[in-house]
Amino acid sequence: MRSTSKAAVLVAAGLVLVTGCGGAQSDGKEAAGRAGKPSATPSTGLTRIPGVGQKLQSRIPADSRQVIAVYGDGENATTSTVVLYTKDSDTEDKGPKGGDAKGDGSTWSRERSWEAHNGKRGWTLHHHVGDKRSPVGVFTLSDAGGVLPDPGAKLPYTASAAFTPPSYWAKRTRHDFDYVIAIDYNRAKGVSPLDPTRPEGESKGGGIWLHMDHGSGTSGCVSLSKSGMRYLLRTLDPAQHPVVVMGDKAHLEA
């Protein structure tokens, strides 16, 4: 009886959240880089996250060694680029001529990038229910899940059919939530992404996820390819305190 009740709760919670999140399906493409995109930056030795001004840069926790940067193409645009950066470890490595080269743990490396989509109406500093815009800011990444079995995620992963989008959604969105990573915007940490708790109130929205892309804008989430989601799930490590910094170019650089 207890397991049946728990499943029912998850299904109910899933129906609440998926209607507040924006759907997506795999596009299978890794970003080759658009004009003005961060793909043109060096891949190693970065002293800060490119394209991110001091206002948001200062909100990245000092202990975070994994940062997903979402570079929106414009305040009202639906397209963006997702880039994974990792901070160098505090270890000693052999230099090119066999000498010791100590990594001081203060520089970033650009690991991977993917084309992506964000809210149907772009970005906002003041996200609220129904605005179809993705929230600008820096958010921790604590929990994951999806319809599909755990692909080897390091984040706590909840596999459940309750992630399945409602049948009345467009057919192209059927696999939107095969894999999701919860963005800690107005949600309780340490619980399934399906949990409907909204600590700052219902009006501020929630259910903002990284998930699979269906080729167009979302209701506030950020969507990318299935291969990208699998890579992130297998790479993001709670011990590295991963965060996402996200927004359109102007807001990111402010």
PDB file of C-alpha atoms in Angstrom:
ATOM      1  CA  MET A   1       0.000   0.000   0.000  1.00  0.00           C
ATOM      2  CA  ARG A   2       2.816   2.398   0.885  1.00  0.00           C
ATOM      3  CA  SER A   3       4.632   1.896  -2.470  1.00  0.00           C
ATOM      4  CA  THR A   4       1.351   2.379  -4.347  1.00  0.00           C
ATOM      5  CA  SER A   5       0.692   5.641  -2.508  1.00  0.00           C
ATOM      6  CA  LYS A   6       4.216   6.856  -3.186  1.00  0.00           C
ATOM      7  CA  ALA A   7       3.816   6.131  -6.906  1.00  0.00           C
ATOM      8  CA  ALA A   8       0.542   8.010  -6.960  1.00  0.00           C
ATOM      9  CA  VAL A   9       2.171  11.009  -5.302  1.00  0.00           C
ATOM     10  CA  LEU A  10       4.990  10.992  -7.848  1.00  0.00           C
ATOM     11  CA  VAL A  11       2.545  10.829 -10.740  1.00  0.00           C
ATOM     12  CA  ALA A  12       0.513  13.707  -9.318  1.00  0.00           C
ATOM     13  CA  ALA A  13       3.641  15.759  -8.700  1.00  0.00           C
ATOM     14  CA  GLY A  14       4.892  14.978 -12.192  1.00  0.00           C
ATOM     15  CA  LEU A  15       1.695  16.277 -13.756  1.00  0.00           C
ATOM     16  CA  VAL A  16       2.081  19.532 -11.834  1.00  0.00           C
ATOM     17  CA  LEU A  17       5.698  20.053 -12.798  1.00  0.00           C
ATOM     18  CA  VAL A  18       5.729  19.013 -16.426  1.00  0.00           C
ATOM     19  CA  THR A  19       2.989  21.504 -17.185  1.00  0.00           C
ATOM     20  CA  GLY A  20       5.247  24.203 -15.770  1.00  0.00           C
ATOM     21  CA  CYS A  21       8.365  23.097 -17.666  1.00  0.00           C
ATOM     22  CA  GLY A  22       9.017  23.567 -21.340  1.00  0.00           C
ATOM     23  CA  GLY A  23       9.569  20.248 -23.052  1.00  0.00           C
ATOM     24  CA  ALA A  24      12.263  19.081 -25.450  1.00  0.00           C
ATOM     25  CA  GLN A  25      13.555  16.229 -27.564  1.00  0.00           C
ATOM     26  CA  SER A  26      17.000  15.241 -28.759  1.00  0.00           C
ATOM     27  CA  ASP A  27      18.456  17.207 -31.648  1.00  0.00           C
ATOM     28  CA  GLY A  28      21.609  15.106 -31.558  1.00  0.00           C
ATOM     29  CA  LYS A  29      23.879  18.034 -32.453  1.00  0.00           C
ATOM     30  CA  GLU A  30      26.841  19.412 -30.585  1.00  0.00           C
ATOM     31  CA  ALA A  31      27.387  23.127 -31.068  1.00  0.00           C
ATOM     32  CA  ALA A  32      29.939  23.989 -33.709  1.00  0.00           C
ATOM     33  CA  GLY A  33      29.839  27.577 -32.502  1.00  0.00           C
ATOM     34  CA  ARG A  34      27.855  30.587 -33.683  1.00  0.00           C
ATOM     35  CA  ALA A  35      29.228  34.055 -34.320  1.00  0.00           C
ATOM     36  CA  GLY A  36      29.997  35.725 -31.003  1.00  0.00           C
ATOM     37  CA  LYS A  37      29.622  32.478 -29.072  1.00  0.00           C
ATOM     38  CA  PRO A  38      32.052  31.358 -26.357  1.00  0.00           C
ATOM     39  CA  SER A  39      33.361  28.530 -28.567  1.00  0.00           C
ATOM     40  CA  ALA A  40      35.941  31.051 -29.810  1.00  0.00           C
ATOM     41  CA  THR A  41      37.530  31.349 -26.348  1.00  0.00           C
ATOM     42  CA  PRO A  42      40.611  29.336 -25.296  1.00  0.00           C
ATOM     43  CA  SER A  43      39.753  25.884 -23.988  1.00  0.00           C
ATOM     44  CA  THR A  44      42.118  25.989 -21.007  1.00  0.00           C
ATOM     45  CA  GLY A  45      43.720  28.455 -18.637  1.00  0.00           C
ATOM     46  CA  LEU A  46      40.649  30.655 -18.217  1.00  0.00           C
ATOM     47  CA  THR A  47      40.709  32.744 -15.051  1.00  0.00           C
ATOM     48  CA  ARG A  48      36.930  33.277 -15.102  1.00  0.00           C
ATOM     49  CA  ILE A  49      33.860  32.037 -16.959  1.00  0.00           C
ATOM     50  CA  PRO A  50      33.873  33.842 -20.342  1.00  0.00           C
ATOM     51  CA  GLY A  51      31.040  36.228 -21.109  1.00  0.00           C
ATOM     52  CA  VAL A  52      29.938  36.470 -17.462  1.00  0.00           C
ATOM     53  CA  GLY A  53      30.262  39.831 -15.688  1.00  0.00           C
ATOM     54  CA  GLN A  54      31.294  40.389 -12.101  1.00  0.00           C
ATOM     55  CA  LYS A  55      27.695  40.548 -10.836  1.00  0.00           C
ATOM     56  CA  LEU A  56      26.961  36.918 -11.692  1.00  0.00           C
ATOM     57  CA  GLN A  57      30.576  35.744 -11.523  1.00  0.00           C
ATOM     58  CA  SER A  58      30.639  36.689  -7.831  1.00  0.00           C
ATOM     59  CA  ARG A  59      27.620  34.454  -7.204  1.00  0.00           C
ATOM     60  CA  ILE A  60      29.428  31.323  -8.378  1.00  0.00           C
ATOM     61  CA  PRO A  61      30.365  29.518  -5.127  1.00  0.00           C
ATOM     62  CA  ALA A  62      34.078  29.435  -4.377  1.00  0.00           C
ATOM     63  CA  ASP A  63      33.956  25.648  -3.982  1.00  0.00           C
ATOM     64  CA  SER A  64      32.255  25.045  -7.328  1.00  0.00           C
ATOM     65  CA  ARG A  65      34.498  23.223  -9.790  1.00  0.00           C
ATOM     66  CA  GLN A  66      31.869  22.532 -12.464  1.00  0.00           C
ATOM     67  CA  VAL A  67      29.901  25.313 -14.153  1.00  0.00           C
ATOM     68  CA  ILE A  68      27.341  24.991 -16.920  1.00  0.00           C
ATOM     69  CA  ALA A  69      27.038  28.327 -18.714  1.00  0.00           C
ATOM     70  CA  VAL A  70      23.910  28.892 -20.801  1.00  0.00           C
ATOM     71  CA  TYR A  71      24.530  31.716 -23.287  1.00  0.00           C
ATOM     72  CA  GLY A  72      21.213  32.971 -24.639  1.00  0.00           C
ATOM     73  CA  ASP A  73      21.262  34.532 -28.108  1.00  0.00           C
ATOM     74  CA  GLY A  74      19.111  37.461 -26.984  1.00  0.00           C
ATOM     75  CA  GLU A  75      16.695  38.643 -24.318  1.00  0.00           C
ATOM     76  CA  ASN A  76      13.714  37.570 -26.437  1.00  0.00           C
ATOM     77  CA  ALA A  77      15.397  34.736 -28.353  1.00  0.00           C
ATOM     78  CA  THR A  78      14.670  31.026 -27.876  1.00  0.00           C
ATOM     79  CA  THR A  79      18.105  29.745 -28.923  1.00  0.00           C
ATOM     80  CA  SER A  80      21.199  29.433 -26.771  1.00  0.00           C
ATOM     81  CA  THR A  81      24.442  27.526 -26.299  1.00  0.00           C
ATOM     82  CA  VAL A  82      25.278  25.337 -23.302  1.00  0.00           C
ATOM     83  CA  VAL A  83      28.950  25.133 -22.321  1.00  0.00           C
ATOM     84  CA  LEU A  84      30.489  22.994 -19.571  1.00  0.00           C
ATOM     85  CA  TYR A  85      33.496  24.456 -17.742  1.00  0.00           C
ATOM     86  CA  THR A  86      35.584  22.654 -15.133  1.00  0.00           C
ATOM     87  CA  LYS A  87      38.074  24.138 -12.694  1.00  0.00           C
ATOM     88  CA  ASP A  88      41.575  22.714 -12.659  1.00  0.00           C
ATOM     89  CA  SER A  89      42.503  20.484  -9.714  1.00  0.00           C
ATOM     90  CA  ASP A  90      45.067  21.380  -7.067  1.00  0.00           C
ATOM     91  CA  THR A  91      47.552  18.758  -8.217  1.00  0.00           C
ATOM     92  CA  GLU A  92      51.097  18.584  -9.504  1.00  0.00           C
ATOM     93  CA  ASP A  93      51.515  17.475 -13.096  1.00  0.00           C
ATOM     94  CA  LYS A  94      54.566  16.907 -15.203  1.00  0.00           C
ATOM     95  CA  GLY A  95      55.313  19.834 -17.486  1.00  0.00           C
ATOM     96  CA  PRO A  96      56.051  19.448 -21.227  1.00  0.00           C
ATOM     97  CA  LYS A  97      59.753  18.888 -20.533  1.00  0.00           C
ATOM     98  CA  GLY A  98      59.290  16.609 -17.589  1.00  0.00           C
ATOM     99  CA  GLY A  99      59.412  19.320 -14.942  1.00  0.00           C
ATOM    100  CA  ASP A 100      56.758  19.817 -12.298  1.00  0.00           C
ATOM    101  CA  ALA A 101      53.917  22.202 -13.142  1.00  0.00           C
ATOM    102  CA  LYS A 102      51.607  22.821 -10.220  1.00  0.00           C
ATOM    103  CA  GLY A 103      47.935  23.451 -10.981  1.00  0.00           C
ATOM    104  CA  ASP A 104      46.727  26.023  -8.473  1.00  0.00           C
ATOM    105  CA  GLY A 105      43.067  25.226  -8.982  1.00  0.00           C
ATOM    106  CA  SER A 106      42.292  28.786 -10.073  1.00  0.00           C
ATOM    107  CA  THR A 107      41.753  28.338 -13.820  1.00  0.00           C
ATOM    108  CA  TRP A 108      38.890  26.954 -15.871  1.00  0.00           C
ATOM    109  CA  SER A 109      38.804  24.669 -18.900  1.00  0.00           C
ATOM    110  CA  ARG A 110      36.040  24.624 -21.509  1.00  0.00           C
ATOM    111  CA  GLU A 111      35.054  20.963 -21.880  1.00  0.00           C
ATOM    112  CA  ARG A 112      32.022  20.610 -24.184  1.00  0.00           C
ATOM    113  CA  SER A 113      29.300  22.713 -25.799  1.00  0.00           C
ATOM    114  CA  TRP A 114      25.864  22.021 -27.253  1.00  0.00           C
ATOM    115  CA  GLU A 115      23.227  23.977 -29.130  1.00  0.00           C
ATOM    116  CA  ALA A 116      20.181  24.475 -26.938  1.00  0.00           C
ATOM    117  CA  HIS A 117      16.812  26.164 -26.470  1.00  0.00           C
ATOM    118  CA  ASN A 118      15.427  28.251 -23.630  1.00  0.00           C
ATOM    119  CA  GLY A 119      12.085  29.887 -22.865  1.00  0.00           C
ATOM    120  CA  LYS A 120       9.719  30.616 -25.760  1.00  0.00           C
ATOM    121  CA  ARG A 121       9.807  34.319 -24.878  1.00  0.00           C
ATOM    122  CA  GLY A 122      13.473  34.476 -23.927  1.00  0.00           C
ATOM    123  CA  TRP A 123      14.883  35.490 -20.537  1.00  0.00           C
ATOM    124  CA  THR A 124      13.888  37.424 -17.429  1.00  0.00           C
ATOM    125  CA  LEU A 125      15.325  38.613 -14.123  1.00  0.00           C
ATOM    126  CA  HIS A 126      11.904  38.161 -12.513  1.00  0.00           C
ATOM    127  CA  HIS A 127      10.505  34.812 -13.577  1.00  0.00           C
ATOM    128  CA  HIS A 128       6.882  34.074 -12.703  1.00  0.00           C
ATOM    129  CA  VAL A 129       4.321  31.433 -13.568  1.00  0.00           C
ATOM    130  CA  GLY A 130       3.272  31.470 -17.199  1.00  0.00           C
ATOM    131  CA  ASP A 131       5.724  34.064 -18.507  1.00  0.00           C
ATOM    132  CA  LYS A 132       7.409  31.496 -20.816  1.00  0.00           C
ATOM    133  CA  ARG A 133      10.808  33.010 -20.013  1.00  0.00           C
ATOM    134  CA  SER A 134      13.858  31.353 -18.471  1.00  0.00           C
ATOM    135  CA  PRO A 135      15.184  32.846 -15.215  1.00  0.00           C
ATOM    136  CA  VAL A 136      18.516  34.679 -15.351  1.00  0.00           C
ATOM    137  CA  GLY A 137      20.935  33.834 -12.564  1.00  0.00           C
ATOM    138  CA  VAL A 138      23.283  31.364 -10.893  1.00  0.00           C
ATOM    139  CA  PHE A 139      21.667  28.214  -9.529  1.00  0.00           C
ATOM    140  CA  THR A 140      22.978  25.039  -7.931  1.00  0.00           C
ATOM    141  CA  LEU A 141      22.373  21.603  -9.481  1.00  0.00           C
ATOM    142  CA  SER A 142      21.453  18.974  -6.897  1.00  0.00           C
ATOM    143  CA  ASP A 143      19.089  16.337  -8.324  1.00  0.00           C
ATOM    144  CA  ALA A 144      18.262  14.515 -11.529  1.00  0.00           C
ATOM    145  CA  GLY A 145      15.858  11.960 -12.941  1.00  0.00           C
ATOM    146  CA  GLY A 146      13.781  10.977 -15.924  1.00  0.00           C
ATOM    147  CA  VAL A 147      11.629   8.388 -17.623  1.00  0.00           C
ATOM    148  CA  LEU A 148      14.683   6.363 -18.618  1.00  0.00           C
ATOM    149  CA  PRO A 149      16.813   4.308 -16.217  1.00  0.00           C
ATOM    150  CA  ASP A 150      19.800   5.918 -14.520  1.00  0.00           C
ATOM    151  CA  PRO A 151      22.538   6.257 -17.193  1.00  0.00           C
ATOM    152  CA  GLY A 152      25.258   6.366 -14.557  1.00  0.00           C
ATOM    153  CA  ALA A 153      24.473   9.744 -13.041  1.00  0.00           C
ATOM    154  CA  LYS A 154      26.565  11.047 -10.161  1.00  0.00           C
ATOM    155  CA  LEU A 155      23.760  13.328  -8.996  1.00  0.00           C
ATOM    156  CA  PRO A 156      20.933  11.552  -7.120  1.00  0.00           C
ATOM    157  CA  TYR A 157      18.704  10.147  -9.883  1.00  0.00           C
ATOM    158  CA  THR A 158      14.979   9.318  -9.753  1.00  0.00           C
ATOM    159  CA  ALA A 159      13.744   7.061 -12.566  1.00  0.00           C
ATOM    160  CA  SER A 160       9.955   7.204 -12.869  1.00  0.00           C
ATOM    161  CA  ALA A 161       7.213   7.038 -15.485  1.00  0.00           C
ATOM    162  CA  ALA A 162       5.767  10.064 -13.675  1.00  0.00           C
ATOM    163  CA  PHE A 163       8.154  12.207 -15.749  1.00  0.00           C
ATOM    164  CA  THR A 164       6.227  11.302 -18.929  1.00  0.00           C
ATOM    165  CA  PRO A 165       4.705  14.443 -20.519  1.00  0.00           C
ATOM    166  CA  PRO A 166       0.889  14.607 -20.664  1.00  0.00           C
ATOM    167  CA  SER A 167      -0.649  12.831 -23.666  1.00  0.00           C
ATOM    168  CA  TYR A 168      -2.188  16.071 -24.929  1.00  0.00           C
ATOM    169  CA  TRP A 169       1.244  17.642 -25.457  1.00  0.00           C
ATOM    170  CA  ALA A 170       2.610  17.674 -29.030  1.00  0.00           C
ATOM    171  CA  LYS A 171       4.014  14.343 -30.197  1.00  0.00           C
ATOM    172  CA  ARG A 172       7.486  15.815 -30.644  1.00  0.00           C
ATOM    173  CA  THR A 173       7.683  16.417 -26.876  1.00  0.00           C
ATOM    174  CA  ARG A 174       7.126  12.788 -25.868  1.00  0.00           C
ATOM    175  CA  HIS A 175      10.781  12.318 -24.925  1.00  0.00           C
ATOM    176  CA  ASP A 176      11.349  15.723 -23.345  1.00  0.00           C
ATOM    177  CA  PHE A 177      11.835  14.330 -19.865  1.00  0.00           C
ATOM    178  CA  ASP A 178      13.600  11.065 -20.631  1.00  0.00           C
ATOM    179  CA  TYR A 179      16.512  12.751 -18.816  1.00  0.00           C
ATOM    180  CA  VAL A 180      16.300  15.852 -16.618  1.00  0.00           C
ATOM    181  CA  ILE A 181      18.558  17.759 -14.247  1.00  0.00           C
ATOM    182  CA  ALA A 182      16.711  20.024 -11.836  1.00  0.00           C
ATOM    183  CA  ILE A 183      17.867  23.643 -11.730  1.00  0.00           C
ATOM    184  CA  ASP A 184      17.582  24.809  -8.128  1.00  0.00           C
ATOM    185  CA  TYR A 185      15.276  27.728  -8.844  1.00  0.00           C
ATOM    186  CA  ASN A 186      12.498  27.908  -6.222  1.00  0.00           C
ATOM    187  CA  ARG A 187      12.690  24.219  -5.322  1.00  0.00           C
ATOM    188  CA  ALA A 188      13.655  22.026  -2.387  1.00  0.00           C
ATOM    189  CA  LYS A 189      17.119  20.477  -2.766  1.00  0.00           C
ATOM    190  CA  GLY A 190      17.855  16.823  -2.132  1.00  0.00           C
ATOM    191  CA  VAL A 191      14.529  15.543  -3.472  1.00  0.00           C
ATOM    192  CA  SER A 192      13.271  14.270  -6.817  1.00  0.00           C
ATOM    193  CA  PRO A 193      12.820  16.916  -9.553  1.00  0.00           C
ATOM    194  CA  LEU A 194       9.146  15.858  -9.404  1.00  0.00           C
ATOM    195  CA  ASP A 195       8.736  17.301  -5.911  1.00  0.00           C
ATOM    196  CA  PRO A 196       6.292  20.260  -6.208  1.00  0.00           C
ATOM    197  CA  THR A 197       7.602  22.246  -3.208  1.00  0.00           C
ATOM    198  CA  ARG A 198       7.998  25.969  -3.993  1.00  0.00           C
ATOM    199  CA  PRO A 199       9.849  27.608  -1.048  1.00  0.00           C
ATOM    200  CA  GLU A 200       9.367  31.135  -2.436  1.00  0.00           C
ATOM    201  CA  GLY A 201       5.709  30.649  -3.335  1.00  0.00           C
ATOM    202  CA  GLU A 202       3.789  29.332  -6.328  1.00  0.00           C
ATOM    203  CA  SER A 203       3.699  32.677  -8.150  1.00  0.00           C
ATOM    204  CA  LYS A 204       7.477  32.576  -8.713  1.00  0.00           C
ATOM    205  CA  GLY A 205       7.132  29.376 -10.697  1.00  0.00           C
ATOM    206  CA  GLY A 206       9.390  26.340 -10.587  1.00  0.00           C
ATOM    207  CA  GLY A 207      10.065  23.072 -12.330  1.00  0.00           C
ATOM    208  CA  ILE A 208      12.962  24.673 -14.230  1.00  0.00           C
ATOM    209  CA  TRP A 209      15.066  21.860 -15.650  1.00  0.00           C
ATOM    210  CA  LEU A 210      17.816  20.969 -18.061  1.00  0.00           C
ATOM    211  CA  HIS A 211      16.247  18.349 -20.302  1.00  0.00           C
ATOM    212  CA  MET A 212      16.061  16.927 -23.822  1.00  0.00           C
ATOM    213  CA  ASP A 213      15.389  19.156 -26.797  1.00  0.00           C
ATOM    214  CA  HIS A 214      12.498  18.969 -29.246  1.00  0.00           C
ATOM    215  CA  GLY A 215      13.802  21.690 -31.541  1.00  0.00           C
ATOM    216  CA  SER A 216      12.005  24.805 -30.286  1.00  0.00           C
ATOM    217  CA  GLY A 217      11.545  27.031 -27.227  1.00  0.00           C
ATOM    218  CA  THR A 218      10.421  25.817 -23.815  1.00  0.00           C
ATOM    219  CA  SER A 219       8.192  27.151 -21.048  1.00  0.00           C
ATOM    220  CA  GLY A 220      11.255  28.218 -19.050  1.00  0.00           C
ATOM    221  CA  CYS A 221      13.608  25.233 -19.052  1.00  0.00           C
ATOM    222  CA  VAL A 222      16.849  24.802 -20.997  1.00  0.00           C
ATOM    223  CA  SER A 223      16.902  21.910 -23.468  1.00  0.00           C
ATOM    224  CA  LEU A 224      19.735  20.156 -25.281  1.00  0.00           C
ATOM    225  CA  SER A 225      20.483  16.899 -27.080  1.00  0.00           C
ATOM    226  CA  LYS A 226      20.112  13.440 -25.573  1.00  0.00           C
ATOM    227  CA  SER A 227      23.856  12.860 -25.927  1.00  0.00           C
ATOM    228  CA  GLY A 228      24.484  16.144 -24.132  1.00  0.00           C
ATOM    229  CA  MET A 229      22.169  15.224 -21.283  1.00  0.00           C
ATOM    230  CA  ARG A 230      23.782  11.787 -20.897  1.00  0.00           C
ATOM    231  CA  TYR A 231      27.222  13.413 -20.804  1.00  0.00           C
ATOM    232  CA  LEU A 232      26.183  15.950 -18.172  1.00  0.00           C
ATOM    233  CA  LEU A 233      24.470  13.312 -16.040  1.00  0.00           C
ATOM    234  CA  ARG A 234      27.599  11.173 -16.065  1.00  0.00           C
ATOM    235  CA  THR A 235      29.905  14.140 -15.428  1.00  0.00           C
ATOM    236  CA  LEU A 236      28.235  16.475 -12.924  1.00  0.00           C
ATOM    237  CA  ASP A 237      29.439  15.452  -9.490  1.00  0.00           C
ATOM    238  CA  PRO A 238      27.949  16.631  -6.166  1.00  0.00           C
ATOM    239  CA  ALA A 239      31.479  16.630  -4.737  1.00  0.00           C
ATOM    240  CA  GLN A 240      32.398  19.304  -7.304  1.00  0.00           C
ATOM    241  CA  HIS A 241      29.422  21.527  -6.322  1.00  0.00           C
ATOM    242  CA  PRO A 242      28.075  22.060  -9.863  1.00  0.00           C
ATOM    243  CA  VAL A 243      26.104  25.190 -10.738  1.00  0.00           C
ATOM    244  CA  VAL A 244      24.504  26.713 -13.809  1.00  0.00           C
ATOM    245  CA  VAL A 245      24.918  30.362 -14.762  1.00  0.00           C
ATOM    246  CA  MET A 246      22.299  31.252 -17.351  1.00  0.00           C
ATOM    247  CA  GLY A 247      20.862  34.189 -19.235  1.00  0.00           C
ATOM    248  CA  ASP A 248      20.998  36.222 -22.420  1.00  0.00           C
ATOM    249  CA  LYS A 249      24.279  37.901 -23.410  1.00  0.00           C
ATOM    250  CA  ALA A 250      23.411  41.360 -22.044  1.00  0.00           C
ATOM    251  CA  HIS A 251      22.284  40.087 -18.657  1.00  0.00           C
ATOM    252  CA  LEU A 252      25.218  37.677 -18.356  1.00  0.00           C
ATOM    253  CA  GLU A 253      27.754  40.420 -19.056  1.00  0.00           C
ATOM    254  CA  ALA A 254      26.164  42.989 -16.723  1.00  0.00           C
TER     255      ALA A 254
END
